[in-house]
Backbone as a chain_set.jsonl record, in Angstrom:
{"seq": "MTISEQDKTMMREAIRLSVESVKKGGGPFGAVIAKDGEIVAATSNCVTLNNDPTAHAEVSCIREACRKLGTYDLRGYKIYTSCEPCPMCLGAIYWAHLDCIYYANNRKDAAEIDFDDDFIYRELEKPMAERSTPIIPMLRDEALVAFRMWAEKEDKTEY", "coords": {"N": [[0.866, -1.2, 0.023], [0.439, 2.184, -0.817], [1.834, 5.267, 0.61], [0.431, 8.329, 0.877], [0.977, 11.83, 0.249], [-1.145, 13.193, 1.643], [-1.728, 11.308, 3.655], [0.673, 11.439, 5.213], [0.337, 14.127, 6.091], [-1.732, 13.875, 7.767], [-0.616, 11.984, 9.609], [1.44, 13.424, 10.627], [-0.067, 15.319, 12.217], [-1.053, 13.6, 14.058], [1.196, 13.005, 15.37], [2.101, 15.615, 16.183], [0.001, 16.164, 18.049], [0.838, 14.12, 19.95], [3.108, 15.13, 20.867], [2.297, 17.486, 21.987], [0.602, 16.486, 23.98], [2.452, 15.554, 25.846], [3.636, 17.744, 26.653], [1.397, 18.895, 28.225], [1.332, 17.137, 30.242], [0.345, 14.63, 29.756], [0.321, 11.324, 28.329], [2.724, 10.212, 25.768], [1.174, 10.094, 23.112], [-0.805, 10.475, 20.213], [-3.589, 10.527, 18.076], [-5.512, 10.514, 15.095], [-8.472, 10.508, 13.153], [-9.685, 10.174, 10.045], [-11.276, 11.111, 6.764], [-10.8, 11.124, 3.361], [-8.767, 13.085, 3.629], [-10.002, 14.868, 5.321], [-10.081, 15.79, 8.749], [-11.967, 14.064, 11.188], [-11.795, 13.459, 13.917], [-9.65, 14.206, 16.64], [-7.147, 13.519, 18.977], [-5.425, 13.224, 21.943], [-3.578, 11.052, 24.338], [-5.01, 10.672, 27.524], [-4.733, 9.335, 29.752], [-3.579, 9.799, 32.473], [-4.392, 12.398, 32.916], [-6.975, 12.288, 33.008], [-7.501, 10.299, 34.788], [-8.16, 7.791, 33.74], [-7.771, 4.681, 32.768], [-8.435, 3.666, 30.191], [-8.367, 5.82, 28.325], [-6.71, 6.032, 26.193], [-5.129, 7.464, 23.265], [-6.1, 6.52, 20.746], [-8.499, 5.179, 21.341], [-9.985, 7.32, 22.593], [-10.21, 8.838, 20.348], [-11.744, 7.389, 18.564], [-13.981, 7.377, 20.071], [-14.761, 10.122, 19.987], [-14.902, 10.481, 17.283], [-17.224, 8.827, 16.52], [-19.21, 9.901, 18.301], [-19.498, 12.448, 17.025], [-20.09, 11.754, 14.531], [-22.356, 10.376, 14.878], [-22.592, 7.478, 14.873], [-21.708, 4.027, 15.437], [-20.031, 2.818, 13.699], [-17.367, 2.938, 11.74], [-16.612, 2.533, 8.985], [-14.973, 3.391, 6.0], [-13.275, 5.339, 7.058], [-10.082, 6.296, 8.178], [-7.477, 5.601, 10.496], [-4.906, 7.48, 12.106], [-2.119, 7.044, 14.133], [0.181, 7.817, 16.492], [1.719, 5.754, 17.585], [2.175, 2.267, 17.335], [-0.795, 0.598, 17.799], [-1.802, -0.506, 21.023], [-3.076, -3.683, 22.399], [-5.636, -3.214, 23.411], [-6.508, -0.884, 22.166], [-6.232, -1.619, 19.444], [-8.331, -3.622, 19.395], [-10.526, -1.995, 19.814], [-10.397, -0.462, 17.359], [-10.757, -2.385, 15.466], [-13.332, -3.201, 16.244], [-14.862, -0.756, 15.602], [-14.585, -0.788, 12.943], [-12.694, 0.591, 11.256], [-11.144, 1.404, 8.325], [-8.334, 1.423, 7.765], [-5.056, 1.337, 9.328], [-2.66, 3.498, 10.212], [0.534, 3.905, 11.62], [3.258, 5.341, 13.651], [5.755, 5.373, 15.613], [6.688, 2.055, 17.066], [5.615, -0.763, 18.901], [7.948, -1.948, 20.254], [9.512, 0.46, 20.49], [7.817, 1.875, 22.168], [7.966, 0.262, 24.529], [10.626, 0.631, 25.19], [10.577, 3.006, 26.458], [9.164, 2.49, 28.804], [6.476, 1.966, 28.217], [5.023, -0.796, 28.08], [3.41, -2.201, 26.159], [3.863, -4.406, 24.627], [4.015, -6.504, 26.364], [1.412, -7.17, 26.822], [0.622, -8.186, 24.415], [2.291, -10.483, 24.405], [1.113, -11.798, 26.536], [-1.364, -12.449, 25.619], [-0.929, -14.389, 23.817], [-0.364, -16.74, 25.432], [-1.678, -19.617, 27.077], [-4.734, -19.343, 28.923], [-4.412, -20.342, 31.573], [-1.841, -19.875, 32.019], [-1.354, -17.17, 32.156], [-0.455, -13.928, 33.692], [-2.335, -12.624, 35.155], [-4.971, -13.979, 36.952], [-7.639, -15.685, 35.262], [-10.862, -16.491, 35.451], [-13.396, -18.646, 34.764], [-16.876, -18.607, 35.35], [-20.355, -19.371, 36.233], [-21.58, -19.74, 33.647], [-23.792, -20.962, 32.576], [-25.978, -19.351, 33.631], [-25.326, -16.905, 32.654], [-25.671, -17.445, 29.742], [-28.34, -16.931, 29.415], [-28.904, -14.359, 28.688], [-27.618, -14.37, 26.139], [-29.041, -16.331, 24.71], [-31.494, -14.745, 24.514], [-30.604, -12.713, 23.177], [-30.045, -13.973, 20.67], [-32.518, -14.78, 19.675], [-33.964, -12.496, 19.455], [-35.661, -10.375, 17.512], [-35.777, -7.77, 16.651], [-33.323, -6.588, 16.95], [-30.255, -4.481, 16.862], [-27.708, -5.138, 15.043], [-24.154, -5.161, 15.372]], "CA": [[0.051, 0.015, 0.097], [1.395, 3.437, -0.823], [1.563, 6.347, 1.462], [0.368, 9.556, 0.265], [1.371, 13.013, 1.163], [-2.224, 13.465, 2.7], [-1.468, 10.45, 4.827], [1.8, 12.039, 5.975], [-0.113, 15.238, 6.762], [-2.511, 13.211, 8.98], [0.201, 11.303, 10.655], [2.15, 14.534, 11.352], [-0.93, 15.779, 13.105], [-1.045, 12.811, 15.188], [2.612, 13.054, 16.001], [1.955, 16.82, 16.877], [-0.756, 15.934, 19.246], [1.593, 13.426, 20.966], [4.188, 16.031, 21.585], [1.4, 18.602, 22.861], [0.158, 15.787, 25.06], [3.581, 15.41, 26.765], [3.818, 19.214, 27.35], [0.251, 19.046, 28.986], [1.359, 16.124, 31.401], [-0.302, 13.36, 29.169], [1.24, 10.26, 27.589], [3.139, 10.661, 24.513], [0.458, 9.344, 22.03], [-1.883, 11.051, 19.568], [-4.359, 9.905, 17.023], [-6.425, 11.212, 14.149], [-9.446, 9.765, 12.268], [-10.016, 11.103, 8.703], [-11.619, 10.526, 5.655], [-10.537, 11.924, 2.353], [-8.101, 14.211, 4.093], [-10.643, 15.66, 6.263], [-10.1, 15.159, 10.013], [-13.147, 13.956, 11.94], [-11.522, 13.551, 15.364], [-8.052, 14.397, 16.838], [-7.057, 13.282, 20.414], [-4.237, 12.649, 22.59], [-3.542, 10.283, 25.608], [-5.434, 11.52, 28.676], [-4.861, 8.377, 30.865], [-3.232, 10.367, 33.715], [-4.991, 13.668, 33.067], [-8.469, 12.065, 33.308], [-7.49, 9.143, 35.753], [-8.901, 6.589, 32.995], [-6.726, 3.834, 31.99], [-8.847, 3.523, 28.834], [-8.346, 7.118, 27.689], [-5.553, 6.077, 25.132], [-5.406, 8.41, 22.085], [-7.002, 5.793, 19.73], [-9.958, 4.924, 21.921], [-10.61, 8.745, 22.746], [-10.364, 9.374, 19.025], [-12.868, 6.636, 18.135], [-15.286, 7.845, 20.913], [-15.054, 11.374, 19.418], [-15.505, 10.387, 15.832], [-18.478, 8.19, 16.673], [-20.047, 10.883, 18.775], [-19.65, 13.555, 16.084], [-20.793, 11.252, 13.224], [-23.558, 9.683, 15.099], [-22.583, 6.088, 14.503], [-20.683, 3.224, 16.02], [-19.407, 2.302, 12.463], [-16.455, 4.01, 11.124], [-16.119, 2.129, 7.813], [-14.637, 4.528, 5.276], [-12.387, 6.244, 7.786], [-8.811, 5.826, 8.354], [-6.946, 6.13, 11.809], [-3.37, 7.643, 12.171], [-1.71, 6.959, 15.286], [1.735, 8.127, 16.678], [2.28, 4.632, 18.039], [1.378, 1.073, 17.036], [-1.955, 0.427, 18.982], [-1.893, -1.653, 22.111], [-4.247, -4.619, 22.118], [-6.987, -2.58, 23.657], [-6.847, 0.044, 21.008], [-6.474, -2.462, 18.262], [-9.39, -4.341, 19.536], [-11.339, -0.861, 19.562], [-10.19, -0.131, 16.07], [-11.458, -3.485, 14.689], [-14.901, -3.14, 16.556], [-15.131, 0.41, 14.873], [-14.568, -1.07, 11.359], [-11.875, 1.471, 10.511], [-10.515, 0.905, 7.025], [-6.789, 1.338, 7.553], [-4.32, 1.838, 10.554], [-1.288, 3.839, 9.895], [1.204, 4.186, 12.857], [4.553, 5.873, 13.503], [6.407, 4.539, 16.541], [6.141, 0.72, 17.153], [5.563, -1.196, 20.361], [9.138, -1.981, 20.815], [9.808, 1.825, 20.878], [7.143, 2.291, 23.434], [8.541, -0.563, 25.635], [12.05, 1.304, 25.723], [10.305, 4.247, 27.342], [8.444, 1.959, 29.765], [5.124, 1.617, 27.966], [5.188, -2.17, 27.701], [2.291, -2.855, 25.343], [4.219, -5.788, 24.093], [3.858, -7.444, 27.425], [0.048, -7.556, 26.749], [0.719, -9.075, 23.372], [2.782, -11.677, 24.864], [0.205, -12.444, 27.478], [-2.471, -13.045, 24.79], [-0.303, -15.676, 23.137], [-0.271, -17.639, 26.383], [-2.869, -20.298, 27.445], [-5.302, -18.741, 29.998], [-4.042, -20.844, 32.842], [-0.387, -19.298, 32.231], [-1.304, -15.605, 32.11], [0.006, -13.322, 34.939], [-3.551, -12.3, 35.914], [-5.885, -15.116, 36.804], [-8.891, -15.523, 34.363], [-11.486, -17.605, 36.015], [-14.742, -18.727, 34.313], [-17.961, -19.04, 36.348], [-21.766, -18.996, 36.129], [-21.8, -19.665, 32.256], [-25.218, -21.309, 32.332], [-26.697, -18.234, 34.068], [-24.974, -15.965, 31.647], [-26.091, -17.904, 28.549], [-29.655, -16.617, 29.202], [-28.87, -13.152, 27.803], [-27.061, -14.762, 24.82], [-30.026, -16.945, 24.037], [-32.396, -13.796, 24.362], [-30.029, -11.686, 22.015], [-30.173, -14.735, 19.378], [-33.958, -14.773, 19.382], [-34.481, -11.015, 19.501], [-35.812, -10.006, 16.056], [-35.469, -6.241, 16.425], [-31.874, -6.101, 17.488], [-29.417, -3.665, 16.003], [-26.365, -5.86, 15.056], [-22.887, -4.483, 15.24]], "C": [[0.856, 1.293, 0.018], [1.013, 4.382, 0.176], [1.54, 7.747, 0.712], [0.818, 10.735, 0.927], [0.096, 13.496, 2.051], [-2.058, 12.566, 3.891], [-0.42, 10.928, 5.557], [1.347, 13.284, 6.73], [-0.935, 14.783, 7.977], [-1.686, 12.58, 10.062], [1.028, 12.415, 11.245], [1.213, 15.241, 12.382], [-1.045, 14.933, 14.342], [0.208, 12.985, 16.006], [2.598, 14.57, 16.777], [0.985, 16.717, 18.144], [-0.217, 15.059, 20.326], [2.588, 14.206, 21.756], [3.391, 17.082, 22.401], [0.879, 17.759, 24.166], [1.295, 15.661, 26.405], [3.765, 16.744, 27.58], [2.665, 19.392, 28.302], [0.326, 18.095, 30.358], [0.706, 14.902, 30.934], [0.728, 12.367, 28.819], [1.54, 10.92, 26.353], [2.519, 9.934, 23.223], [-0.624, 10.463, 21.49], [-2.471, 10.264, 18.439], [-5.33, 10.901, 16.28], [-7.158, 10.249, 13.259], [-9.923, 10.753, 11.263], [-10.593, 10.344, 7.691], [-11.435, 11.523, 4.557], [-9.811, 13.202, 2.534], [-8.751, 15.191, 4.938], [-10.644, 15.056, 7.578], [-11.395, 15.219, 10.721], [-12.995, 14.078, 13.537], [-10.032, 13.492, 15.376], [-7.989, 14.371, 18.358], [-5.677, 12.932, 20.721], [-4.554, 11.862, 23.924], [-4.024, 11.157, 26.767], [-5.52, 10.385, 29.88], [-4.513, 9.095, 32.241], [-4.002, 11.663, 34.099], [-6.465, 13.452, 33.488], [-8.555, 10.806, 34.414], [-8.311, 8.07, 34.984], [-7.919, 5.916, 32.376], [-7.221, 3.353, 30.613], [-8.766, 4.675, 27.867], [-6.943, 7.043, 26.775], [-6.111, 6.96, 23.911], [-6.437, 7.734, 21.077], [-8.366, 5.656, 20.157], [-10.595, 6.193, 22.103], [-11.025, 9.162, 21.305], [-11.662, 8.704, 18.469], [-14.113, 7.17, 18.821], [-15.73, 9.281, 20.202], [-15.569, 11.416, 18.096], [-16.923, 9.889, 15.736], [-19.475, 9.119, 17.154], [-20.404, 11.961, 17.604], [-20.324, 12.996, 14.909], [-22.097, 10.453, 13.592], [-23.741, 8.255, 14.754], [-21.518, 5.354, 15.299], [-19.667, 2.544, 14.851], [-18.649, 3.179, 11.685], [-15.825, 3.331, 9.789], [-16.035, 3.432, 6.859], [-13.758, 5.549, 5.756], [-11.032, 5.443, 7.95], [-8.275, 6.418, 9.821], [-5.311, 6.219, 11.54], [-2.997, 7.717, 13.591], [-0.179, 7.126, 15.519], [2.524, 6.766, 17.06], [1.57, 3.453, 17.538], [0.426, 0.81, 18.12], [-1.61, -0.627, 19.712], [-3.006, -2.46, 21.754], [-5.516, -4.101, 22.348], [-7.403, -1.735, 22.691], [-6.984, -0.732, 19.638], [-7.841, -3.121, 18.278], [-10.558, -3.257, 19.147], [-11.405, -0.518, 18.09], [-10.908, -1.093, 15.294], [-13.056, -3.361, 14.979], [-15.488, -1.814, 15.756], [-15.143, 0.169, 13.454], [-13.705, -0.013, 10.684], [-11.249, 0.743, 9.483], [-9.131, 0.527, 7.083], [-6.212, 1.942, 8.97], [-3.042, 2.215, 10.048], [-0.659, 4.205, 11.374], [2.699, 4.692, 12.726], [5.602, 5.008, 14.413], [5.81, 3.028, 16.637], [6.173, 0.357, 18.592], [6.872, -1.515, 21.003], [9.683, -0.576, 21.31], [9.151, 2.226, 22.119], [7.691, 1.476, 24.631], [9.891, 0.171, 26.157], [11.799, 2.562, 26.458], [9.322, 3.781, 28.299], [6.898, 1.949, 29.558], [5.122, 0.161, 27.407], [3.987, -2.934, 27.047], [2.562, -4.254, 24.822], [4.049, -7.002, 25.12], [2.313, -7.985, 27.244], [-0.141, -8.615, 25.532], [1.084, -10.347, 23.51], [1.838, -12.602, 25.665], [-0.883, -13.122, 26.675], [-2.103, -14.295, 24.039], [-0.386, -16.957, 24.116], [-1.657, -18.358, 26.591], [-3.455, -19.376, 28.756], [-4.664, -18.965, 31.41], [-2.561, -20.3, 33.089], [-0.354, -17.866, 32.213], [-0.938, -15.08, 33.598], [-1.269, -13.013, 35.764], [-4.495, -13.411, 35.846], [-7.22, -14.934, 36.034], [-9.678, -16.806, 34.57], [-13.016, -17.727, 35.523], [-15.62, -19.165, 35.363], [-19.317, -18.766, 35.824], [-22.098, -18.874, 34.58], [-23.201, -19.996, 32.013], [-26.191, -20.081, 32.621], [-26.584, -17.11, 32.956], [-25.573, -16.078, 30.361], [-27.593, -17.334, 28.347], [-29.747, -15.335, 28.341], [-28.498, -13.418, 26.462], [-28.346, -15.22, 24.04], [-31.206, -15.779, 23.656], [-31.958, -12.921, 23.135], [-30.168, -12.73, 20.708], [-31.506, -14.729, 18.939], [-34.541, -13.455, 19.187], [-34.521, -10.791, 17.992], [-35.561, -8.682, 15.72], [-34.158, -5.573, 16.83], [-31.087, -5.336, 16.462], [-27.98, -4.451, 16.094], [-25.215, -4.941, 14.815], [-21.654, -5.291, 15.276]], "O": [[1.853, 1.45, 0.722], [-0.136, 4.325, 0.615], [2.489, 8.184, 0.062], [1.049, 10.689, 2.135], [0.295, 14.133, 3.086], [-2.228, 13.005, 5.028], [-0.606, 10.828, 6.769], [1.827, 13.548, 7.833], [-0.784, 15.31, 9.079], [-2.006, 12.633, 11.249], [1.309, 12.299, 12.437], [1.738, 15.734, 13.381], [-1.123, 15.414, 15.473], [0.174, 13.096, 17.231], [3.068, 14.652, 17.912], [1.328, 17.242, 19.203], [-0.656, 15.142, 21.473], [2.869, 14.045, 22.943], [3.868, 17.499, 23.456], [0.762, 18.313, 25.259], [1.02, 15.674, 27.605], [3.977, 16.843, 28.789], [2.931, 20.089, 29.282], [-0.419, 18.239, 31.328], [0.496, 14.06, 31.807], [1.921, 12.597, 29.018], [0.929, 11.88, 25.884], [3.213, 9.299, 22.428], [-1.204, 11.221, 22.267], [-1.806, 9.374, 17.91], [-5.825, 11.901, 16.801], [-6.587, 9.318, 12.691], [-10.424, 11.853, 11.5], [-10.493, 9.118, 7.647], [-11.841, 12.674, 4.719], [-10.042, 14.213, 1.871], [-8.182, 16.232, 5.268], [-11.118, 13.928, 7.705], [-11.938, 16.313, 10.878], [-13.808, 14.628, 14.279], [-9.304, 12.971, 14.532], [-8.713, 15.135, 18.997], [-4.892, 12.433, 19.915], [-5.624, 12.002, 24.515], [-3.508, 12.256, 26.971], [-6.285, 10.536, 30.832], [-5.314, 8.884, 33.152], [-4.236, 11.997, 35.26], [-7.085, 14.259, 34.18], [-9.651, 10.421, 34.821], [-9.158, 7.46, 35.635], [-7.226, 6.446, 31.507], [-6.463, 2.675, 29.92], [-9.075, 4.51, 26.687], [-6.193, 8.018, 26.723], [-7.305, 7.113, 23.656], [-7.44, 8.318, 20.667], [-9.309, 5.975, 19.432], [-11.783, 6.251, 21.786], [-12.079, 9.767, 21.109], [-12.552, 9.392, 17.97], [-15.154, 7.378, 18.198], [-16.904, 9.51, 19.909], [-16.471, 12.172, 17.736], [-17.737, 10.429, 14.987], [-20.544, 9.209, 16.55], [-21.577, 12.239, 17.354], [-21.11, 13.71, 14.288], [-22.806, 9.947, 12.722], [-24.832, 7.814, 14.392], [-20.555, 5.954, 15.776], [-18.685, 1.86, 15.137], [-19.162, 4.081, 11.022], [-14.644, 3.545, 9.517], [-16.853, 4.351, 6.919], [-13.464, 6.524, 5.064], [-10.923, 4.219, 7.871], [-8.609, 7.532, 10.225], [-4.614, 5.376, 10.974], [-3.629, 8.524, 14.272], [0.624, 6.586, 14.758], [3.739, 6.657, 16.892], [0.369, 3.578, 17.299], [0.812, 0.797, 19.288], [-1.145, -1.638, 19.187], [-3.835, -2.078, 20.928], [-6.465, -4.426, 21.635], [-8.576, -1.764, 22.32], [-7.848, -0.406, 18.824], [-8.477, -3.176, 17.226], [-11.416, -3.544, 18.312], [-12.518, -0.288, 17.616], [-11.689, -0.669, 14.441], [-13.896, -3.415, 14.081], [-16.624, -1.913, 15.293], [-15.747, 0.978, 12.749], [-13.998, 0.275, 9.523], [-10.841, -0.405, 9.66], [-8.717, -0.51, 6.564], [-6.778, 2.832, 9.605], [-2.333, 1.382, 9.484], [-1.371, 4.764, 12.208], [3.308, 4.433, 11.687], [6.202, 4.05, 13.927], [4.639, 2.793, 16.338], [6.705, 1.097, 19.419], [6.969, -1.381, 22.223], [10.235, -0.473, 22.405], [9.749, 2.817, 23.018], [7.85, 2.064, 25.7], [10.168, 0.269, 27.352], [12.72, 3.142, 27.034], [8.545, 4.649, 28.699], [6.125, 1.928, 30.515], [5.232, 0.036, 26.187], [3.659, -4.079, 27.357], [1.691, -5.1, 24.621], [3.964, -8.187, 24.798], [2.051, -9.157, 27.514], [-0.842, -9.625, 25.593], [0.494, -11.281, 22.966], [1.761, -13.824, 25.538], [-1.29, -14.239, 26.995], [-2.944, -15.126, 23.697], [-0.467, -18.088, 23.638], [-2.694, -17.758, 26.306], [-2.673, -18.779, 29.495], [-4.43, -18.071, 32.224], [-2.106, -20.275, 34.233], [0.755, -17.334, 32.258], [-1.136, -15.8, 34.577], [-1.238, -13.146, 36.988], [-4.842, -13.812, 34.735], [-7.858, -13.91, 36.28], [-9.381, -17.9, 34.092], [-13.815, -16.879, 35.919], [-15.249, -19.984, 36.204], [-19.416, -17.905, 34.95], [-22.848, -17.964, 34.229], [-23.814, -19.285, 31.216], [-27.132, -19.868, 31.855], [-27.551, -16.528, 32.464], [-25.992, -15.069, 29.792], [-28.044, -17.274, 27.203], [-30.547, -15.246, 27.409], [-29.019, -12.734, 25.581], [-28.71, -14.692, 22.989], [-31.8, -15.887, 22.583], [-32.732, -12.497, 22.278], [-30.428, -12.164, 19.646], [-31.667, -14.668, 17.72], [-35.68, -13.391, 18.725], [-33.528, -10.995, 17.295], [-35.154, -8.396, 14.593], [-33.953, -4.371, 17.0], [-31.27, -5.558, 15.265], [-27.251, -4.373, 17.082], [-25.361, -3.981, 14.058], [-20.555, -4.745, 15.166]]}, "num_chains": 1, "name": "protein.A"}
């Protein structure tokens, strides 16, 4: 896939946001969601500023874009992020159905400055019983009630 001048402009904005975030006391991450060179949302990391561990630049950007556009489906849009998305952000990007992910720094670069997203990637490769945080299944039969209801619901909004 080729990288256009427009793509570079969008990425430079994500990078600018990451630099501004550091100056404000936030984490060194920025993200932009755009379509046809028009920015719909542009945010930076606010984890420490908002006391919210999910306030990564990408997740915040997806939230802002969805709010502005009035949809949970961002097909047709691209995300530009100053760093390779962590597993949480990558999951959010897939759930939002963004068409393409552009990133600048990679997860090894992040690990070098003590943002060890790579740790989570490694954890996900392990069987559940070997992960550092216990993951314990329980009450599945009771929980399946909601799933059965969903499967039978005729007027549901699929996503």
